[in-house]
PDB file of C-alpha atoms in Angstrom:
ATOM      1  CA  MET A   1     105.769  78.372  86.613  1.00  0.00           C
ATOM      2  CA  ASN A   2     107.465  81.525  86.992  1.00  0.00           C
ATOM      3  CA  LEU A   3     108.582  80.760  90.817  1.00  0.00           C
ATOM      4  CA  VAL A   4     111.943  82.658  91.834  1.00  0.00           C
ATOM      5  CA  THR A   5     113.239  81.633  95.143  1.00  0.00           C
ATOM      6  CA  GLY A   6     114.775  83.412  97.094  1.00  0.00           C
ATOM      7  CA  ALA A   7     118.582  84.188  99.937  1.00  0.00           C
ATOM      8  CA  GLY A   8     117.988  85.674 103.162  1.00  0.00           C
ATOM      9  CA  ARG A   9     119.590  89.095 104.084  1.00  0.00           C
ATOM     10  CA  TRP A  10     120.418  91.686 106.466  1.00  0.00           C
ATOM     11  CA  LEU A  11     118.292  94.655 107.376  1.00  0.00           C
ATOM     12  CA  THR A  12     118.259  96.476 110.212  1.00  0.00           C
ATOM     13  CA  ARG A  13     116.214  99.347 112.245  1.00  0.00           C
ATOM     14  CA  GLY A  14     116.614 101.222 114.951  1.00  0.00           C
ATOM     15  CA  GLY A  15     114.781 103.576 116.623  1.00  0.00           C
ATOM     16  CA  ALA A  16     112.953 104.622 119.699  1.00  0.00           C
ATOM     17  CA  GLY A  17     110.537 101.680 118.954  1.00  0.00           C
ATOM     18  CA  LEU A  18     110.616  98.938 117.117  1.00  0.00           C
ATOM     19  CA  ALA A  19     113.522  97.503 115.335  1.00  0.00           C
ATOM     20  CA  VAL A  20     113.964  94.438 112.794  1.00  0.00           C
ATOM     21  CA  VAL A  21     116.552  93.023 111.510  1.00  0.00           C
ATOM     22  CA  LEU A  22     116.489  90.376 108.498  1.00  0.00           C
ATOM     23  CA  LEU A  23     119.024  87.830 109.225  1.00  0.00           C
ATOM     24  CA  GLY A  24     120.151  85.407 106.511  1.00  0.00           C
ATOM     25  CA  CYS A  25     119.255  82.011 107.717  1.00  0.00           C
ATOM     26  CA  GLY A  26     116.415  80.400 109.639  1.00  0.00           C
ATOM     27  CA  ALA A  27     115.687  80.702 113.622  1.00  0.00           C
ATOM     28  CA  ALA A  28     118.381  78.525 116.069  1.00  0.00           C
ATOM     29  CA  HIS A  29     116.485  76.683 118.650  1.00  0.00           C
ATOM     30  CA  ALA A  30     113.291  77.550 117.436  1.00  0.00           C
ATOM     31  CA  ASP A  31     110.953  76.575 120.493  1.00  0.00           C
ATOM     32  CA  THR A  32     107.670  77.194 118.739  1.00  0.00           C
ATOM     33  CA  VAL A  33     105.758  76.409 114.921  1.00  0.00           C
ATOM     34  CA  VAL A  34     103.212  78.012 114.318  1.00  0.00           C
ATOM     35  CA  PRO A  35     101.711  77.084 110.994  1.00  0.00           C
ATOM     36  CA  LEU A  36      98.884  79.100 109.453  1.00  0.00           C
ATOM     37  CA  PRO A  37      96.665  79.421 107.017  1.00  0.00           C
ATOM     38  CA  ASN A  38      96.548  78.949 103.473  1.00  0.00           C
ATOM     39  CA  GLY A  39      95.170  81.915 101.419  1.00  0.00           C
ATOM     40  CA  ARG A  40      93.301  82.589  97.940  1.00  0.00           C
ATOM     41  CA  GLN A  41      91.808  84.876  95.760  1.00  0.00           C
ATOM     42  CA  ALA A  42      90.125  84.201  92.306  1.00  0.00           C
ATOM     43  CA  LEU A  43      89.061  87.100  90.698  1.00  0.00           C
ATOM     44  CA  THR A  44      88.594  89.180  87.504  1.00  0.00           C
ATOM     45  CA  THR A  45      89.179  92.869  87.872  1.00  0.00           C
ATOM     46  CA  ALA A  46      87.817  95.778  86.064  1.00  0.00           C
ATOM     47  CA  THR A  47      90.422  95.765  83.421  1.00  0.00           C
ATOM     48  CA  GLY A  48      88.615  92.274  82.959  1.00  0.00           C
ATOM     49  CA  ILE A  49      91.900  90.089  83.927  1.00  0.00           C
ATOM     50  CA  ARG A  50      91.680  86.945  85.504  1.00  0.00           C
ATOM     51  CA  VAL A  51      93.427  86.372  88.652  1.00  0.00           C
ATOM     52  CA  ASP A  52      94.374  83.577  91.025  1.00  0.00           C
ATOM     53  CA  PHE A  53      96.208  84.697  93.979  1.00  0.00           C
ATOM     54  CA  SER A  54      97.657  82.032  96.386  1.00  0.00           C
ATOM     55  CA  ARG A  55      99.626  81.581  99.815  1.00  0.00           C
ATOM     56  CA  THR A  56      99.775  78.276 100.810  1.00  0.00           C
ATOM     57  CA  GLY A  57     102.304  76.115 103.283  1.00  0.00           C
ATOM     58  CA  GLU A  58     102.806  79.899 104.807  1.00  0.00           C
ATOM     59  CA  GLN A  59     104.640  78.727 108.740  1.00  0.00           C
ATOM     60  CA  ALA A  60     106.102  80.352 111.461  1.00  0.00           C
ATOM     61  CA  VAL A  61     108.818  79.776 113.685  1.00  0.00           C
ATOM     62  CA  ILE A  62     109.101  81.493 117.006  1.00  0.00           C
ATOM     63  CA  SER A  63     112.792  81.376 118.678  1.00  0.00           C
ATOM     64  CA  PRO A  64     114.166  82.264 121.680  1.00  0.00           C
ATOM     65  CA  SER A  65     116.290  86.274 121.258  1.00  0.00           C
ATOM     66  CA  ILE A  66     119.097  86.171 120.498  1.00  0.00           C
ATOM     67  CA  ALA A  67     120.112  88.565 123.035  1.00  0.00           C
ATOM     68  CA  PHE A  68     118.436  87.267 125.968  1.00  0.00           C
ATOM     69  CA  ASN A  69     116.157  89.636 127.051  1.00  0.00           C
ATOM     70  CA  GLY A  70     112.734  90.708 127.467  1.00  0.00           C
ATOM     71  CA  LEU A  71     112.520  93.179 124.807  1.00  0.00           C
ATOM     72  CA  SER A  72     113.937  91.520 122.182  1.00  0.00           C
ATOM     73  CA  ARG A  73     112.689  87.968 120.108  1.00  0.00           C
ATOM     74  CA  THR A  74     113.391  85.838 116.503  1.00  0.00           C
ATOM     75  CA  ALA A  75     110.733  84.640 113.843  1.00  0.00           C
ATOM     76  CA  SER A  76     111.759  82.929 110.685  1.00  0.00           C
ATOM     77  CA  MET A  77     108.573  82.675 107.749  1.00  0.00           C
ATOM     78  CA  SER A  78     108.482  80.142 104.794  1.00  0.00           C
ATOM     79  CA  ALA A  79     105.656  80.742 102.568  1.00  0.00           C
ATOM     80  CA  THR A  80     104.788  80.107  98.550  1.00  0.00           C
ATOM     81  CA  VAL A  81     103.070  82.636  96.870  1.00  0.00           C
ATOM     82  CA  PHE A  82     101.476  82.223  93.336  1.00  0.00           C
ATOM     83  CA  ALA A  83      99.075  84.288  91.104  1.00  0.00           C
ATOM     84  CA  THR A  84      97.855  83.585  87.464  1.00  0.00           C
ATOM     85  CA  VAL A  85      97.258  86.638  85.356  1.00  0.00           C
ATOM     86  CA  PRO A  86      96.410  85.585  81.994  1.00  0.00           C
ATOM     87  CA  GLY A  87      95.966  88.775  79.187  1.00  0.00           C
ATOM     88  CA  ALA A  88      98.511  91.264  81.561  1.00  0.00           C
ATOM     89  CA  THR A  89     100.773  92.703  79.664  1.00  0.00           C
ATOM     90  CA  GLY A  90     102.559  94.072  82.592  1.00  0.00           C
ATOM     91  CA  GLY A  91     102.769  94.702  86.205  1.00  0.00           C
ATOM     92  CA  GLN A  92     104.324  93.138  89.375  1.00  0.00           C
ATOM     93  CA  LEU A  93     103.897  91.049  92.357  1.00  0.00           C
ATOM     94  CA  VAL A  94     105.592  92.694  96.196  1.00  0.00           C
ATOM     95  CA  THR A  95     105.394  90.198  99.063  1.00  0.00           C
ATOM     96  CA  GLY A  96     106.441  90.730 102.455  1.00  0.00           C
ATOM     97  CA  TYR A  97     105.643  91.341 106.172  1.00  0.00           C
ATOM     98  CA  LEU A  98     103.819  93.583 108.089  1.00  0.00           C
ATOM     99  CA  VAL A  99     105.239  93.777 111.342  1.00  0.00           C
ATOM    100  CA  GLY A 100     104.492  95.418 114.862  1.00  0.00           C
ATOM    101  CA  CYS A 101     104.802  96.665 118.025  1.00  0.00           C
ATOM    102  CA  GLN A 102     101.119  96.436 120.375  1.00  0.00           C
ATOM    103  CA  VAL A 103      99.671  97.068 117.149  1.00  0.00           C
ATOM    104  CA  ASP A 104      96.811  95.457 115.761  1.00  0.00           C
ATOM    105  CA  LEU A 105      97.650  93.742 111.959  1.00  0.00           C
ATOM    106  CA  SER A 106      93.980  92.544 111.845  1.00  0.00           C
ATOM    107  CA  GLY A 107      92.847  95.393 109.442  1.00  0.00           C
ATOM    108  CA  GLY A 108      95.879  95.197 106.974  1.00  0.00           C
ATOM    109  CA  LEU A 109      98.398  97.908 105.759  1.00  0.00           C
ATOM    110  CA  SER A 110      99.294 100.346 107.886  1.00  0.00           C
ATOM    111  CA  LEU A 111     102.499 101.704 107.824  1.00  0.00           C
ATOM    112  CA  GLY A 112     105.034 104.005 110.164  1.00  0.00           C
ATOM    113  CA  GLY A 113     107.717 103.445 107.298  1.00  0.00           C
ATOM    114  CA  ASP A 114     109.206 100.265 105.392  1.00  0.00           C
ATOM    115  CA  MET A 115     112.243  98.437 104.235  1.00  0.00           C
ATOM    116  CA  TYR A 116     113.414  96.343 101.577  1.00  0.00           C
ATOM    117  CA  VAL A 117     116.178  93.827 101.439  1.00  0.00           C
ATOM    118  CA  SER A 118     117.100  92.078  97.250  1.00  0.00           C
ATOM    119  CA  PRO A 119     117.765  88.660  97.426  1.00  0.00           C
ATOM    120  CA  SER A 120     120.040  89.165  94.318  1.00  0.00           C
ATOM    121  CA  SER A 121     122.257  90.858  96.419  1.00  0.00           C
ATOM    122  CA  ALA A 122     125.507  87.897  96.793  1.00  0.00           C
ATOM    123  CA  THR A 123     126.703  90.280 100.117  1.00  0.00           C
ATOM    124  CA  PRO A 124     124.890  90.692 102.731  1.00  0.00           C
ATOM    125  CA  GLU A 125     122.610  94.519 102.958  1.00  0.00           C
ATOM    126  CA  ILE A 126     122.493  97.424 105.669  1.00  0.00           C
ATOM    127  CA  VAL A 127     119.821 100.134 104.945  1.00  0.00           C
ATOM    128  CA  PRO A 128     119.570 102.837 106.590  1.00  0.00           C
ATOM    129  CA  SER A 129     117.803 102.451 110.453  1.00  0.00           C
ATOM    130  CA  ILE A 130     114.151 104.758 110.231  1.00  0.00           C
ATOM    131  CA  ASN A 131     112.698 105.421 113.440  1.00  0.00           C
ATOM    132  CA  LEU A 132     109.173 104.179 114.343  1.00  0.00           C
ATOM    133  CA  VAL A 133     107.044 105.525 116.770  1.00  0.00           C
ATOM    134  CA  PRO A 134     106.167 103.669 119.879  1.00  0.00           C
ATOM    135  CA  GLY A 135     102.738 101.870 117.585  1.00  0.00           C
ATOM    136  CA  ALA A 136     104.132 102.247 114.207  1.00  0.00           C
ATOM    137  CA  VAL A 137     104.864  99.692 111.891  1.00  0.00           C
ATOM    138  CA  ALA A 138     107.460  98.168 109.487  1.00  0.00           C
ATOM    139  CA  GLN A 139     106.712  97.132 106.629  1.00  0.00           C
ATOM    140  CA  VAL A 140     109.348  94.553 105.774  1.00  0.00           C
ATOM    141  CA  LYS A 141     109.515  93.612 101.955  1.00  0.00           C
ATOM    142  CA  PHE A 142     111.356  90.013 101.261  1.00  0.00           C
ATOM    143  CA  ASP A 143     110.248  90.445  97.130  1.00  0.00           C
ATOM    144  CA  THR A 144     109.259  92.905  94.550  1.00  0.00           C
ATOM    145  CA  LYS A 145     108.921  91.035  90.730  1.00  0.00           C
ATOM    146  CA  LYS A 146     108.085  91.942  87.785  1.00  0.00           C
ATOM    147  CA  ILE A 147     105.377  89.564  86.542  1.00  0.00           C
ATOM    148  CA  ASP A 148     105.912  87.977  82.334  1.00  0.00           C
ATOM    149  CA  PRO A 149     103.485  89.095  80.269  1.00  0.00           C
ATOM    150  CA  LYS A 150     104.148  85.689  77.935  1.00  0.00           C
ATOM    151  CA  ALA A 151     104.018  83.067  80.835  1.00  0.00           C
ATOM    152  CA  GLY A 152     101.213  84.655  82.436  1.00  0.00           C
ATOM    153  CA  ALA A 153     101.902  83.683  85.677  1.00  0.00           C
ATOM    154  CA  ILE A 154     104.037  85.168  88.917  1.00  0.00           C
ATOM    155  CA  GLY A 155     105.347  83.805  91.839  1.00  0.00           C
ATOM    156  CA  VAL A 156     107.580  83.654  94.984  1.00  0.00           C
ATOM    157  CA  GLU A 157     108.583  81.174  97.821  1.00  0.00           C
ATOM    158  CA  TYR A 158     110.721  81.977 100.618  1.00  0.00           C
ATOM    159  CA  HIS A 159     111.865  79.277 103.408  1.00  0.00           C
ATOM    160  CA  ASP A 160     113.189  80.871 106.902  1.00  0.00           C
ATOM    161  CA  ARG A 161     113.582  84.203 105.816  1.00  0.00           C
ATOM    162  CA  GLY A 162     114.298  85.211 109.543  1.00  0.00           C
ATOM    163  CA  VAL A 163     112.951  88.874 110.747  1.00  0.00           C
ATOM    164  CA  GLN A 164     114.116  89.827 114.948  1.00  0.00           C
ATOM    165  CA  VAL A 165     112.211  92.250 116.426  1.00  0.00           C
ATOM    166  CA  GLY A 166     114.428  94.629 119.307  1.00  0.00           C
ATOM    167  CA  GLY A 167     113.249  97.042 121.487  1.00  0.00           C
ATOM    168  CA  CYS A 168     109.700  95.969 121.750  1.00  0.00           C
ATOM    169  CA  ALA A 169     108.606  96.149 125.316  1.00  0.00           C
ATOM    170  CA  GLY A 170     105.528  95.154 124.607  1.00  0.00           C
ATOM    171  CA  TYR A 171     103.096  92.603 122.353  1.00  0.00           C
ATOM    172  CA  ALA A 172     104.714  91.521 118.963  1.00  0.00           C
ATOM    173  CA  GLN A 173     103.000  90.474 115.944  1.00  0.00           C
ATOM    174  CA  ALA A 174     103.328  90.256 112.180  1.00  0.00           C
ATOM    175  CA  ARG A 175     101.006  89.402 109.409  1.00  0.00           C
ATOM    176  CA  ALA A 176     102.221  88.555 106.052  1.00  0.00           C
ATOM    177  CA  TYR A 177     100.949  90.841 102.793  1.00  0.00           C
ATOM    178  CA  SER A 178     101.686  90.479  99.085  1.00  0.00           C
ATOM    179  CA  THR A 179      99.969  93.147  96.668  1.00  0.00           C
ATOM    180  CA  LEU A 180      99.856  92.032  93.088  1.00  0.00           C
ATOM    181  CA  THR A 181      99.372  94.916  89.893  1.00  0.00           C
ATOM    182  CA  VAL A 182      98.026  93.922  86.584  1.00  0.00           C
ATOM    183  CA  THR A 183      98.172  95.795  84.226  1.00  0.00           C
ATOM    184  CA  ASN A 184      96.929  95.817  80.639  1.00  0.00           C
ATOM    185  CA  ASP A 185      95.035  98.284  77.803  1.00  0.00           C
ATOM    186  CA  ARG A 186      92.502  99.209  79.743  1.00  0.00           C
ATOM    187  CA  GLY A 187      94.271  99.794  82.092  1.00  0.00           C
ATOM    188  CA  THR A 188      95.547  98.884  86.035  1.00  0.00           C
ATOM    189  CA  ALA A 189      94.367  97.110  89.037  1.00  0.00           C
ATOM    190  CA  GLU A 190      95.954  95.947  92.148  1.00  0.00           C
ATOM    191  CA  VAL A 191      94.492  92.817  94.431  1.00  0.00           C
ATOM    192  CA  THR A 192      96.261  92.983  98.091  1.00  0.00           C
ATOM    193  CA  LEU A 193      96.116  89.274  99.690  1.00  0.00           C
ATOM    194  CA  TYR A 194      96.510  89.114 103.314  1.00  0.00           C
ATOM    195  CA  GLY A 195      98.250  85.750 106.068  1.00  0.00           C
ATOM    196  CA  GLN A 196      97.102  85.815 109.476  1.00  0.00           C
ATOM    197  CA  PRO A 197      98.504  87.902 112.009  1.00  0.00           C
ATOM    198  CA  PHE A 198      99.991  85.785 114.345  1.00  0.00           C
ATOM    199  CA  SER A 199     102.120  87.002 117.757  1.00  0.00           C
ATOM    200  CA  ILE A 200     105.911  87.486 117.955  1.00  0.00           C
ATOM    201  CA  GLY A 201     105.643  86.891 121.458  1.00  0.00           C
TER     202      GLY A 201
END
């Protein structure tokens, strides 16, 4: 099993619509625990690779704003994402969350920009802010991992990875996504596994 655990890091995004901050610790004074259903896709790609792709143990903890105002709210997420890909000679797994302010995320990926924070960094890392117009979606990438062909599997586990949503005067929600890309001598295939959307308040 090629399972990787990442620690949280700071990440900020500012703009007229939505600001998202990744926090390096779990949410304090949590008031609502949201258990989320497991997800799985088992299929054979057109290139002939058998993929068994799952997200388990996902939950979000919604807590009061650390800024104590109606424009901010905080959530911390946990889950394990794992895939077996026997026969893949290369590829990668990208996992994270879509976060939007008054945006319906049930249809999947609809982006106004993205951000990424490396869990291997030893110190907090600030990513340049990207402005989002109202109604846009931020793609928060938790991890990007390369497939080890010898292992035939890849995984990411995260615990209490925090997201603070600020500057949102309306309804905010989030949704997990994980995109698996697999390659062999017949070509490249991509599979995306979405989680259930949930309210951040």
